[in-house]
Coordinates of N, CA, C and O and ligand atoms in Angstrom, one line a residue:
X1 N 137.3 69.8 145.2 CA 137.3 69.7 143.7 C 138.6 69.2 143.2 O 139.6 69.9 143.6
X2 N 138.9 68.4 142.5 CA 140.0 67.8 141.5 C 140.7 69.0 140.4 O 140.2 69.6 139.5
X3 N 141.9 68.9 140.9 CA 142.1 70.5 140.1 C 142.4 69.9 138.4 O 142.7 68.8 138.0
X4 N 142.2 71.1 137.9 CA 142.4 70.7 136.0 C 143.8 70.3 135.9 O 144.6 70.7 136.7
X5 N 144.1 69.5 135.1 CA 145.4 69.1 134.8 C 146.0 70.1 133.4 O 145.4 70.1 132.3
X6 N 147.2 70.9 133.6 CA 147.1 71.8 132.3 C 148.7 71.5 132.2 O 149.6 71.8 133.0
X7 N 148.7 70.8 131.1 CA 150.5 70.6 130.4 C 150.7 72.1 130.0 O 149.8 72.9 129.9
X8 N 152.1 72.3 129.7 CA 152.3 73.5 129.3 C 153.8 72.9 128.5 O 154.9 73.0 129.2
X9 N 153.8 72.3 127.2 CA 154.9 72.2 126.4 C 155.7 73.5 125.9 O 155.4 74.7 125.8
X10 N 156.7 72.8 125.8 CA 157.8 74.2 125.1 C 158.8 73.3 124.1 O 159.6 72.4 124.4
X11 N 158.6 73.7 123.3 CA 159.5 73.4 122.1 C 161.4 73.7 122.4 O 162.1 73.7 123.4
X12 N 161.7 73.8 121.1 CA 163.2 74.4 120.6 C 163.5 75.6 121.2 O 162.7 76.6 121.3
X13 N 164.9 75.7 121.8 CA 165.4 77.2 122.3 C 164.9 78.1 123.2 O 165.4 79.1 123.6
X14 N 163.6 77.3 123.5 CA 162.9 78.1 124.7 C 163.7 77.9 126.3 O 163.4 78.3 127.4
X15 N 164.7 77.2 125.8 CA 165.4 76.6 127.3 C 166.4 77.6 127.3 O 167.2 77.6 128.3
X16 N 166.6 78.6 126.2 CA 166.8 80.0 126.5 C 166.6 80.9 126.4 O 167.5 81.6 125.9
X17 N 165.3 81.5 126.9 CA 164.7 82.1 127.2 C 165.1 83.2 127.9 O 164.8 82.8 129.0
X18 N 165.7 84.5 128.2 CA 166.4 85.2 129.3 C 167.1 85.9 128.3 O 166.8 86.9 127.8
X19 N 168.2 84.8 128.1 CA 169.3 85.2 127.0 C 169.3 85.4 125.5 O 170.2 85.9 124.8
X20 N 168.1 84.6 125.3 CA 168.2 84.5 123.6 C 167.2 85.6 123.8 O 166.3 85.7 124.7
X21 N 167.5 86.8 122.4 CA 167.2 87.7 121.8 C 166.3 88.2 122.6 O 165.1 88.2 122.1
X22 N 166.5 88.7 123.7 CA 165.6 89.9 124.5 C 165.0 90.2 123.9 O 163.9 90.0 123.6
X23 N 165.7 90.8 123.5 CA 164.3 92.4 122.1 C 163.2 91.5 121.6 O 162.2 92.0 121.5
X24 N 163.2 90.4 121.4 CA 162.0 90.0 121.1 C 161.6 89.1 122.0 O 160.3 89.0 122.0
X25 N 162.3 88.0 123.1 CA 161.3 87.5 123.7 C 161.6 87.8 125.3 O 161.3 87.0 126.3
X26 N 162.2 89.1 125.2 CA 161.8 89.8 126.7 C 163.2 89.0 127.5 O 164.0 88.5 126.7
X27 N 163.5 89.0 129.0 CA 164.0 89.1 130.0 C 163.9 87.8 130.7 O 164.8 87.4 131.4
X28 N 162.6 87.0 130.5 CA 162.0 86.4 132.2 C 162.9 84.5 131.3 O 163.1 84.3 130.1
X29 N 163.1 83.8 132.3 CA 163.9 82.7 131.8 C 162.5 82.3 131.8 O 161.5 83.0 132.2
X30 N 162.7 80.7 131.0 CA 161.7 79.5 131.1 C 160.8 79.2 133.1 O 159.6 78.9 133.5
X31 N 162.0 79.5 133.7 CA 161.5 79.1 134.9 C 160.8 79.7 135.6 O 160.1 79.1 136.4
X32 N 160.8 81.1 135.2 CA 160.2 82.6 135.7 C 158.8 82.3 134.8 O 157.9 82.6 135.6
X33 N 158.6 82.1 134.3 CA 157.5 81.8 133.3 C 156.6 80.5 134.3 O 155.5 80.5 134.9
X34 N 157.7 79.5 134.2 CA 157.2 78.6 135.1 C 156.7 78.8 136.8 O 155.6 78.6 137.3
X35 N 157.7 79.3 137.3 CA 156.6 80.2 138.6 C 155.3 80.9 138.3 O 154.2 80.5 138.6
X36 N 155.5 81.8 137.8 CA 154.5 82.7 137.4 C 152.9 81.7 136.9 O 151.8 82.2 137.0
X37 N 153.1 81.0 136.7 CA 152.0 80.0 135.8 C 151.9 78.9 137.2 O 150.8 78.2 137.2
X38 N 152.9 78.7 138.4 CA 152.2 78.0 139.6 C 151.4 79.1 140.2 O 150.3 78.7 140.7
X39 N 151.7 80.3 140.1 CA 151.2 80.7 141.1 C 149.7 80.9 140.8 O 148.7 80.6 141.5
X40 N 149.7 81.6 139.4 CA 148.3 81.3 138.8 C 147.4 80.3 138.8 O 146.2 80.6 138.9
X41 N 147.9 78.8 138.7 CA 147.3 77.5 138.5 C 146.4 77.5 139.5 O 145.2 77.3 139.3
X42 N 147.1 78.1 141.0 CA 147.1 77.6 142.3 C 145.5 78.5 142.3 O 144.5 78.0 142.9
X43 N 145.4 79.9 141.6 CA 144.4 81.0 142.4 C 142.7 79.8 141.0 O 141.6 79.3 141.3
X44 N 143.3 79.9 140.1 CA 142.5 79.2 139.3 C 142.1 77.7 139.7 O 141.0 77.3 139.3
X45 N 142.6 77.2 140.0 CA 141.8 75.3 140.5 C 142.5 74.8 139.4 O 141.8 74.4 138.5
X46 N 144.0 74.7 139.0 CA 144.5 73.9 138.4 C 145.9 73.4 138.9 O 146.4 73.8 139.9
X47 N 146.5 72.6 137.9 CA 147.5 72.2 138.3 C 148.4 72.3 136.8 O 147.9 72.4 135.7
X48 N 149.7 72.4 137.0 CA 150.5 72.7 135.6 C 151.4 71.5 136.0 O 151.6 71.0 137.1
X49 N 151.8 70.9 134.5 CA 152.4 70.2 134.0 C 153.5 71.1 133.1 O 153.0 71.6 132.1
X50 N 154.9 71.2 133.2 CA 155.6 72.2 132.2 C 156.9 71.5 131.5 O 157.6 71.0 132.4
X51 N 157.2 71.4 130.6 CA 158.3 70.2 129.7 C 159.2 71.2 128.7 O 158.6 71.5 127.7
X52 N 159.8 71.5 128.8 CA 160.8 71.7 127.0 C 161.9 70.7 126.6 O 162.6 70.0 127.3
X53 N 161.7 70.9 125.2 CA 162.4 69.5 124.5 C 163.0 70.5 123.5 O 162.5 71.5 123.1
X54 N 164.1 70.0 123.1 CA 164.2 70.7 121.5 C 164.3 69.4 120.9 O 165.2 69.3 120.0
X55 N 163.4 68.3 121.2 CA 163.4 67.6 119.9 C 161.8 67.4 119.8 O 161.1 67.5 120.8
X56 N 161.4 67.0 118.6 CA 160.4 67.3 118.0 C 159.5 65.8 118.4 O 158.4 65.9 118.9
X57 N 159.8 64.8 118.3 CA 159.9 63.7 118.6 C 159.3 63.2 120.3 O 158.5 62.4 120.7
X58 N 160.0 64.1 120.8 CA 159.7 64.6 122.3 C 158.4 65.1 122.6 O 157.6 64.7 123.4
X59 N 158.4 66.1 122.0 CA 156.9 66.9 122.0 C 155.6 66.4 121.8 O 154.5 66.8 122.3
X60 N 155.8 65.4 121.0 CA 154.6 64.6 120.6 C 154.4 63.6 121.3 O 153.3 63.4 121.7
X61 N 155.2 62.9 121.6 CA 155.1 62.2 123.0 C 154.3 62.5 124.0 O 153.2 62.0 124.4
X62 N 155.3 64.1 124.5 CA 154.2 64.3 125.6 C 152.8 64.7 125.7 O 152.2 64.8 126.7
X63 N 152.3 65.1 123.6 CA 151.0 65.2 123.7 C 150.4 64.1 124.0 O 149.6 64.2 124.9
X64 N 150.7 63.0 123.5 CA 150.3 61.9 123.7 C 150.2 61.3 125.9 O 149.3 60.7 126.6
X65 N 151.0 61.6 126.1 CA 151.1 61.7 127.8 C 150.0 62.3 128.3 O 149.3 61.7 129.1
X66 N 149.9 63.6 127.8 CA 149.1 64.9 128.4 C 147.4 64.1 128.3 O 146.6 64.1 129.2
X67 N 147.2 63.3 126.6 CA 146.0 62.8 126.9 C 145.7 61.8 128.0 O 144.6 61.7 128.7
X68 N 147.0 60.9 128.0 CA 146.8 59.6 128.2 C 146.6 60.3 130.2 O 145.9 59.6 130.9
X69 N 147.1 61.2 130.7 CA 146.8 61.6 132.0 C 145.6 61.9 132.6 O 145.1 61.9 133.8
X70 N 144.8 62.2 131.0 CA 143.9 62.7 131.4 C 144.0 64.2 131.0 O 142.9 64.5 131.3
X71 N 144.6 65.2 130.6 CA 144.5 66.7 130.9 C 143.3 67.7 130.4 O 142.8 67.7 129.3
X72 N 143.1 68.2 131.2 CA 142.0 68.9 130.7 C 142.2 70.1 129.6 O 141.3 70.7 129.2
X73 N 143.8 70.2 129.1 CA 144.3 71.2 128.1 C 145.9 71.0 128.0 O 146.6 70.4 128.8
X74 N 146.2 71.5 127.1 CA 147.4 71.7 126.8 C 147.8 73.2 126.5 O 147.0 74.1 126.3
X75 N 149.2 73.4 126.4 CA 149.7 74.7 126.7 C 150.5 74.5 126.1 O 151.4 74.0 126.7
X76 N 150.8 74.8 124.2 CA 152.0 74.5 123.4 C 152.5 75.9 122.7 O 152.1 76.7 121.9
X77 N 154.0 75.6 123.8 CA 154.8 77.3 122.1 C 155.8 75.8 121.6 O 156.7 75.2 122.1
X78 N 155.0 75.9 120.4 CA 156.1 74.7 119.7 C 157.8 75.4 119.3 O 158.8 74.8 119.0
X79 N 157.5 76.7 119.5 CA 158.8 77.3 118.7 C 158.8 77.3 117.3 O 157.8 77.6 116.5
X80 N 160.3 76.9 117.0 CA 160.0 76.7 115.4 C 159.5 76.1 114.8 O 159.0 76.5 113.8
X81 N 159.3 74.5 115.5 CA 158.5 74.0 115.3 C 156.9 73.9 115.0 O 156.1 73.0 114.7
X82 N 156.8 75.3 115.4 CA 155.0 75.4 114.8 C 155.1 75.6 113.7 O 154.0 75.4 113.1
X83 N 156.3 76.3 113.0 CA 155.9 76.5 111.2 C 156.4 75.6 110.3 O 156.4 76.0 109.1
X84 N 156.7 74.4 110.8 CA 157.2 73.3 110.1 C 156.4 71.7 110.5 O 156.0 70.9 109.6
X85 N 156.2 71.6 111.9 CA 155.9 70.4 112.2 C 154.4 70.0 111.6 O 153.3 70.4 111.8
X86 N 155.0 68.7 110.7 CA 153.2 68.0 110.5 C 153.0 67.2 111.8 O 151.9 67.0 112.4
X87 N 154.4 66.7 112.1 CA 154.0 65.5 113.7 C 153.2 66.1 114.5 O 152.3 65.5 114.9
X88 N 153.3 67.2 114.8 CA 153.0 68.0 116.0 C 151.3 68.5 115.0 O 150.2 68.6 115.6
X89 N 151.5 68.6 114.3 CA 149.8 68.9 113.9 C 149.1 67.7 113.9 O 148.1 67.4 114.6
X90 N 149.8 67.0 113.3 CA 148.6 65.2 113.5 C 149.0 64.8 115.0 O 148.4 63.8 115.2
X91 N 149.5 65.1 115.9 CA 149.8 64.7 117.2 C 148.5 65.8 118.3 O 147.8 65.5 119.2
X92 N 148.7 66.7 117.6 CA 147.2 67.4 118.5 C 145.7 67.0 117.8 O 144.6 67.2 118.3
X93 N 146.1 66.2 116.2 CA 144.6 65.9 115.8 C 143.9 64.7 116.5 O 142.7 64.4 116.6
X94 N 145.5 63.9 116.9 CA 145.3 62.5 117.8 C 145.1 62.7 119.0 O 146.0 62.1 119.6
X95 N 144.6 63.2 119.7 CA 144.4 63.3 121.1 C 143.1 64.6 121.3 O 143.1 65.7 120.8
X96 N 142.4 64.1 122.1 CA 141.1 64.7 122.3 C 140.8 66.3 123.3 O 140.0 67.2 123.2
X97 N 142.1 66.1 124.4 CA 142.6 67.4 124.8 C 142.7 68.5 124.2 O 143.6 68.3 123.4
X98 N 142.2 69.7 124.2 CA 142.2 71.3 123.8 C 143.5 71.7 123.5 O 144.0 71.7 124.6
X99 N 144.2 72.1 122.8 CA 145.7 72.9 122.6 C 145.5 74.0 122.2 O 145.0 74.6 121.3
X100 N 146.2 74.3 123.3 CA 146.3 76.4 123.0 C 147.6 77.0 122.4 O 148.4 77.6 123.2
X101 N 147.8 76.9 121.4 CA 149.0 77.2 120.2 C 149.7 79.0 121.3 O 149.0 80.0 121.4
X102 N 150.8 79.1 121.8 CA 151.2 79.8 122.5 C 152.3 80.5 121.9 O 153.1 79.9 121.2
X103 N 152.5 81.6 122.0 CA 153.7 82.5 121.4 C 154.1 83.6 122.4 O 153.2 84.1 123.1
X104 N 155.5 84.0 122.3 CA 155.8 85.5 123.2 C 155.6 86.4 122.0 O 154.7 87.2 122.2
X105 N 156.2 86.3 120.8 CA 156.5 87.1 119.8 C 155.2 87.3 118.9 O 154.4 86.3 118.9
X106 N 154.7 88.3 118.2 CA 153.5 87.6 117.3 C 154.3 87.3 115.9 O 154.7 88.2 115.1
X107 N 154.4 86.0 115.8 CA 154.8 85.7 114.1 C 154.1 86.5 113.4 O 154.8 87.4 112.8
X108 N 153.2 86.6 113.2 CA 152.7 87.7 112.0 C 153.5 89.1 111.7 O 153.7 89.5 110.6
X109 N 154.1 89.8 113.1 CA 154.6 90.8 112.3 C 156.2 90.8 112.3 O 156.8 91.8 112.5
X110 N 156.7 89.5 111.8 CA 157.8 88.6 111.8 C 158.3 88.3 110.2 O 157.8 88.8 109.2
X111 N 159.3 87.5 110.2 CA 159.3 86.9 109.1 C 158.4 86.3 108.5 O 157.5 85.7 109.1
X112 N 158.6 86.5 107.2 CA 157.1 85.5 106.0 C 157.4 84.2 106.6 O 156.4 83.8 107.2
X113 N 158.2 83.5 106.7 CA 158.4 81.9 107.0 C 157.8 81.8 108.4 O 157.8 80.7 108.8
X114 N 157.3 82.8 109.5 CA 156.8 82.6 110.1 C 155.4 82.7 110.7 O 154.9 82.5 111.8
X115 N 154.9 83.2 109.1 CA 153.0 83.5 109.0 C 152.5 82.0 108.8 O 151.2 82.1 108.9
X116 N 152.9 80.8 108.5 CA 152.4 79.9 108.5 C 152.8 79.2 110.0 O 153.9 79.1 110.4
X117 N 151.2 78.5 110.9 CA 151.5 77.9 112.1 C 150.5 76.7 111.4 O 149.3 76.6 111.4
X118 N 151.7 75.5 111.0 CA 151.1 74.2 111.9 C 150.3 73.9 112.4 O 149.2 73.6 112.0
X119 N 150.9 73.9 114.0 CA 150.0 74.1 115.3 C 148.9 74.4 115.3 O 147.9 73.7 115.6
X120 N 149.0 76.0 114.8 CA 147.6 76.5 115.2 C 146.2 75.8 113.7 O 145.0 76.0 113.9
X121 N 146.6 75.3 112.8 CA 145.8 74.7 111.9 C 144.8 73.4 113.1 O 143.6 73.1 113.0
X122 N 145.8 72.9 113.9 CA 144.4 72.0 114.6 C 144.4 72.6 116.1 O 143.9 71.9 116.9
X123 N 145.0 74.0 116.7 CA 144.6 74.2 117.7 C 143.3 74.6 118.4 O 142.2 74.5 117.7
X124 N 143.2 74.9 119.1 CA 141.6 75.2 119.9 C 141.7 76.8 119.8 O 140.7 77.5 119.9
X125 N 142.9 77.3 119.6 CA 143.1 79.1 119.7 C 144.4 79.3 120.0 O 145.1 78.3 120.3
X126 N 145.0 80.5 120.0 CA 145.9 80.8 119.5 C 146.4 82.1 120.4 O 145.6 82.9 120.4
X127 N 147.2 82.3 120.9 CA 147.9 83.9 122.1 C 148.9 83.7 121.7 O 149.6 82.7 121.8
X128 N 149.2 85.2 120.9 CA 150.6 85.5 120.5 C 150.9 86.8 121.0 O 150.1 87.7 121.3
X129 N 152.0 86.9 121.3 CA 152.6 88.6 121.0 C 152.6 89.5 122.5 O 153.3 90.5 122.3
X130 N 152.1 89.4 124.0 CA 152.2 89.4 124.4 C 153.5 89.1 125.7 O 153.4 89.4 126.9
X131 N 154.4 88.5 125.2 CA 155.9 88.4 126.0 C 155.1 87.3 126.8 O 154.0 87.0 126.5
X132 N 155.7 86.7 128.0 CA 155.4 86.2 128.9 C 153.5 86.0 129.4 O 152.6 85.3 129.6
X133 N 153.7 86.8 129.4 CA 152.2 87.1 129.6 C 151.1 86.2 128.8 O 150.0 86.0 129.2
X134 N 151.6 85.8 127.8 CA 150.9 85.3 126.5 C 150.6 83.7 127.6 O 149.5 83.2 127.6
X135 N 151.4 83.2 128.3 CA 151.5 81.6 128.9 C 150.2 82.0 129.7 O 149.1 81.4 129.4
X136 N 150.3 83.0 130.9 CA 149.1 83.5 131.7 C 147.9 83.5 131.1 O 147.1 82.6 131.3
X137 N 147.4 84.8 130.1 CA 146.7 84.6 129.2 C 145.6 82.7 128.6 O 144.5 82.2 128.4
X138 N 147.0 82.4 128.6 CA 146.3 81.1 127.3 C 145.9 80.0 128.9 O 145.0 79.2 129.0
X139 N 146.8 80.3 130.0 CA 146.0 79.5 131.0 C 144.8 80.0 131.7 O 144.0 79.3 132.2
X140 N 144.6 81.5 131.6 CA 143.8 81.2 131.7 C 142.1 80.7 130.9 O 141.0 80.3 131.3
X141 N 142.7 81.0 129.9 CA 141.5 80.7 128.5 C 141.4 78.8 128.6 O 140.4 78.2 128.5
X142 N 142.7 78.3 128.9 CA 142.6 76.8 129.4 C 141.3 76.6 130.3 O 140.3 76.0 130.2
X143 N 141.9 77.5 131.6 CA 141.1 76.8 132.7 C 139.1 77.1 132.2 O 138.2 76.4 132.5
X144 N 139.2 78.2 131.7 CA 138.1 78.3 131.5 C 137.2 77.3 130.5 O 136.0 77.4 130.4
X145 N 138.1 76.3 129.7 CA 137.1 75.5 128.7 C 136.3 74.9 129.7 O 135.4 74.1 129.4
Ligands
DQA201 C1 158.1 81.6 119.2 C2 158.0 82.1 117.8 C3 158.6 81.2 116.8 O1 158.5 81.7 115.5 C4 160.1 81.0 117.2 O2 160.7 80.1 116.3 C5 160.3 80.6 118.6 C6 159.5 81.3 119.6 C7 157.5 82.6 120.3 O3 157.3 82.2 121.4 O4 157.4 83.8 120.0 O5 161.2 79.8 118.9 O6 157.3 80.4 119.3

C-alpha cells in the first residue's frame, strides 16, 4: 500500500521549542516532536513531511506544495500566526487537502488576542492543549480521514 503523505507545518518560534517558555510549551525541541511523529507515521501507513518557517509567506507556499504532492493532510501549528493570518486562511481555502489546525498550549485559556484562530476558521478540526502530544493526536485523526 502507498503510505499517506502527511505535511506537518510549523509556523513562528516553534524553532524554539525546548527553550522558549517551558511552562507552557513543555521541554521536547521541534525535533523530538519530529521523531516522535516518524515513529508513529511508520506504525500508521504514513509518511511525514515536517517544515518550520517563521515567515508567513513561507507557510503558504508549502500549503500550496503539500497539495500540489498530493498529501493526503496537513499538519498546521501556525503559531502566531493563526490569530492574525488571512494568507494562511485563504491558503487552506485554496487547496483541497484536510488541515488539522495544531496547538501545544490551548489558546482559549490564554490571552483574549489569542481566542480568535484564522486557521481554524477553514480547518478540518482543531487539537489544542495537550503539549506535544497534541502533533500525535492530530496525526493520528489525519491518518484516519
Ligand atoms: C501555539 C499557540 C500560539 O498562540 C502561539 O503564538 C504559538 C504557539 C501553540 O502551539 O500553543 O506560537 O501555536
Amino acid at each position: 500500500m502507498i503510505p499517506k503523505l502527511i505535511y506537518v507545518l510549523n509556523g513562528p518560534n516553534l524553532n524554539r521549542l525546548g527553550k522558549r517558555e517551558p511552562g507552557i510549551y513543555g521541554s521536547q525541541t521541534l525535533e523530538d516532536i519530529g521523531a516522535s511523529l516518524l515513529e508513529r507515521a511508520e506504525a500508521l501507513g504514513c509518511t511525514i513531511e515536517m517544515r518550520q518557517s517563521n515567515h508567513e509567506g513561507q507557510l503558504v507556499d508549502w500549503l500550496h506544495e503539500a497539495e500540489d504532492k498530493g498529501a493526503h493532510a496537513v499538519l498546521l501549528n501556525a503559531g502566531a500566526y493563526t490569530h492574525t493570518s488571512i494568507a494562511l486562511l485563504d491558503g487552506i481555502r485554496a487547496i483541497s487537502a484536510p488541515v488539522i489546525e495544531v496547538h501545544l498550549s490551548n489558546p482559549h485559556t490564554r490571552e483574549e488576542f489569542r481566542h480568535v484562530s484564522r486557521v481554524g476558521q477553514a480547518a478540518k478540526g482543531t487539537i489544542a492543549g495537550f503539549g506535544a502530544n497534541s502533533y500525535l493526536l492530530a496525526l493520528e485523526a489525519a491518518a484516519a480521514l
